[in-house]
């Protein structure tokens, strides 16, 4: 369609979109949960006022420091700027301190982080966009999902991907180590990145068909890589290792005491496992196979996060989850070792590693699924199958985030934003892959449409029924189980597409 | 992308920004004893629910007219009644007679905001979409861009979802009226406009253009034959609608008189507070409020209003088409705003609506006007604690509309509709580049408005002139509006012919 008013190029579209999103965030800034700000304020306070040896022992506030040391150093640096705004916010006992200057500082830091993030997204898209004629898709999905998360670590992911595209492997490795030391959640994708670097970088040449050429192993490169990674870790963890606090730091970073699932189960395998366990126990009691007194008290659907046992199926330990995770990502790592497919293959492996860790991990937070969706959105604009999987996964996971915004005031906002995102991605992907039939098969469409009655029941109908008082967490359970089905389905499909994809990147591109 | 997805994205963006603004404060929040417009609306729900109809507009023991007495026509009262029924279902405390005065709670605020959203979705937004769909030139992307710009007009969003009012109902009904007339459904259009009139009496600002347009159309169809019948049908529709709306009040002759007395409080004086119109601005130099007697004031206001409306209405009468109609609406409502009696700053929205409708044809001037109209309400918005939404929505509107409608590129003299004016002045000022002058004036005025907004919030006014900043804001806006009314009158009166054949084709 030709327009009366010419919309010039990619650039202006991007700025318009970025501006629009920023404005929306500004309007909604009053609605941001005070807990996020309080967490941030607490960390600023304790890094500023306490000596280093106390950082991981401090527990005045419930929001203890549970990010790696580099993030703590970053907060320390930020606290010196915060000094100029309001010294009182840096006093640790001042819980929930919220003077106007404090709030201003927090908001400014959000805005600055956003600006940096947008810049990074722009750079990333510049390298990855080969064909100017394409509609801009990856970016809106980046931006819209980030609306809920402001996860500035993702900017580094984009930089890494950008580096890959330009073959700046050293920089990429360094950035990734930094990333890992800022937020240990990126441990999810560390195997993928590590294997990829080893395979593509340390072995300088591949054979004609893409397979490994053992002779081309470069010790020099491996040593340099190792040095970069180890030195980053040393800078970050060094002081704590010297103080002998490593076990304490690790226990804060990986709180295994917290239980297999959140109060609200993340939609992964363990949600399905839990529901199966519940079903078996109920059926067992009904058919007199089990003695109701011998079963441990139902605490999984309770609100508190604590260790608990499964009644019928074997209980799951942290080690078991680790093993399952490794088993789930091993085939993908083998595939990328055997035949790396350049940036696309790496992205695919990245997605699978992130998803696998999400599916089988211990005490996973629902937000973690975003790590899988972002790389997937980059793949979605190039391949039809990936577009279908992306739609399934993104809609399901966005819906699974709904329980995080539970006030009535936020209800219209989350519905509008979700619809906005879904319609936008659906319509633009449809336009992109116009030829060749529908992106989603009927089963998938039914599943996605089923989210509408689910939302109506959980949000509107259920609170008015009698069961609201006796089983208050039933809607949450329903939501996580339903979404877990979708996520598992996407995981399986992704794996199948990885294992069956051909070796050349040309074949995966759209005609 | 397909049409449906573009339009739904546009609607969703409009809805999201509306609801996001509604998170913020409302008029009179936490300010006893009188509170503000929000409390007025809640009070009307209380009054209409608990009292019989014949007591609504009268001063009784149960109904103290000094505490936000009803001063809108019956349709507003019926709307409040419906809302009150819903409120009673949710929480009877919200509409308890006397006991609920000054009731403020989080859930009540949500309820009230939800009622605004509901009527908006029902009335205003479909009207805007249909208007853009049927009457916008250009590709579907252009139509959606226009719809988005209209939906993101900051003034209406801030007043309805911030300050708290139901302007979207009356403006939406008026828009349905315009739609009806544009599509040739005169009876439907008249019905819709009469309903709008019965919702807020300020719609009288729009009534003369409606009347002239319909009269002109009927005359063109021949005053003896079809035209006469058409006129009769329209008049009948209007009368019947009025009768239906006022039915409960027609039993007793005292009722309609009292209602009219509440609707048109001539006792109140030429103006209240700081409004960006002539009288308030003149009052800064000459204290006309005290100098002239009430009758002289009335006469002066009447005369000037008539002076500015007459040319535009006569032109419309002679040439009743949609373009003239829209311009006449602008001119008429602006004239009333600038020269009429007891004008409130929110009445600028009545002029903003028709300007929104010409945003596609004259983007730069329309955007300029819409921003000025929002700026003119700044003192009100600051008083309500709506500074952040004001800044964000105005900036968003400025950038998005300039970008989406390519306003700065489409500002040649031809496109600014000043071709004829240019031809006339060519004798005296041959080197005049109107387009460049107007663009410069636009940027300069934006800077002035931004500066004044900034200073009125951050700086303290000198002790001698505590009202300095609101006065400056209204004077600046007044000068702008004066310029706009002259511009729009020029465009309407100098229009030789609707140059449809010369429209941009791509």
Coordinates of C-alpha atoms in Angstrom, one line a residue, chain A residues 19 31 37 46 57 91 97 109 156 159 161 187 213 252 281 315 317 370-371 409 429 433 435 440 449 467 472 486 500:
Chain A
X19 CA 9.6 7.4 22.0
X31 CA 2.2 2.0 38.9
X37 CA 12.5 0.3 44.1
X46 CA 24.2 -1.6 52.0
X57 CA 25.9 -11.3 55.3
X91 CA 21.1 4.4 55.4
X97 CA 12.4 5.2 52.5
X109 CA 18.2 5.7 36.5
X156 CA 24.7 -7.1 26.7
X159 CA 25.9 -6.6 22.0
X161 CA 25.0 -11.1 19.2
X187 CA 24.2 -19.2 33.6
X213 CA 38.8 -30.4 12.0
X252 CA 22.9 -16.2 48.5
X281 CA -2.8 -38.4 45.5
X315 CA 10.4 -35.8 45.6
X317 CA 16.0 -32.6 44.8
X370 CA 12.0 -13.9 28.4
X371 CA 15.6 -15.0 28.0
X409 CA -6.1 -1.2 38.5
X429 CA 4.6 -12.1 10.9
X433 CA 5.3 -14.8 5.5
X435 CA 2.9 -17.0 1.0
X440 CA -0.2 -21.8 13.2
X449 CA -7.8 -19.0 21.9
X467 CA -14.2 -21.8 46.1
X472 CA -7.5 -19.4 46.7
X486 CA 2.2 -24.6 25.7
X500 CA 16.4 -31.9 11.7

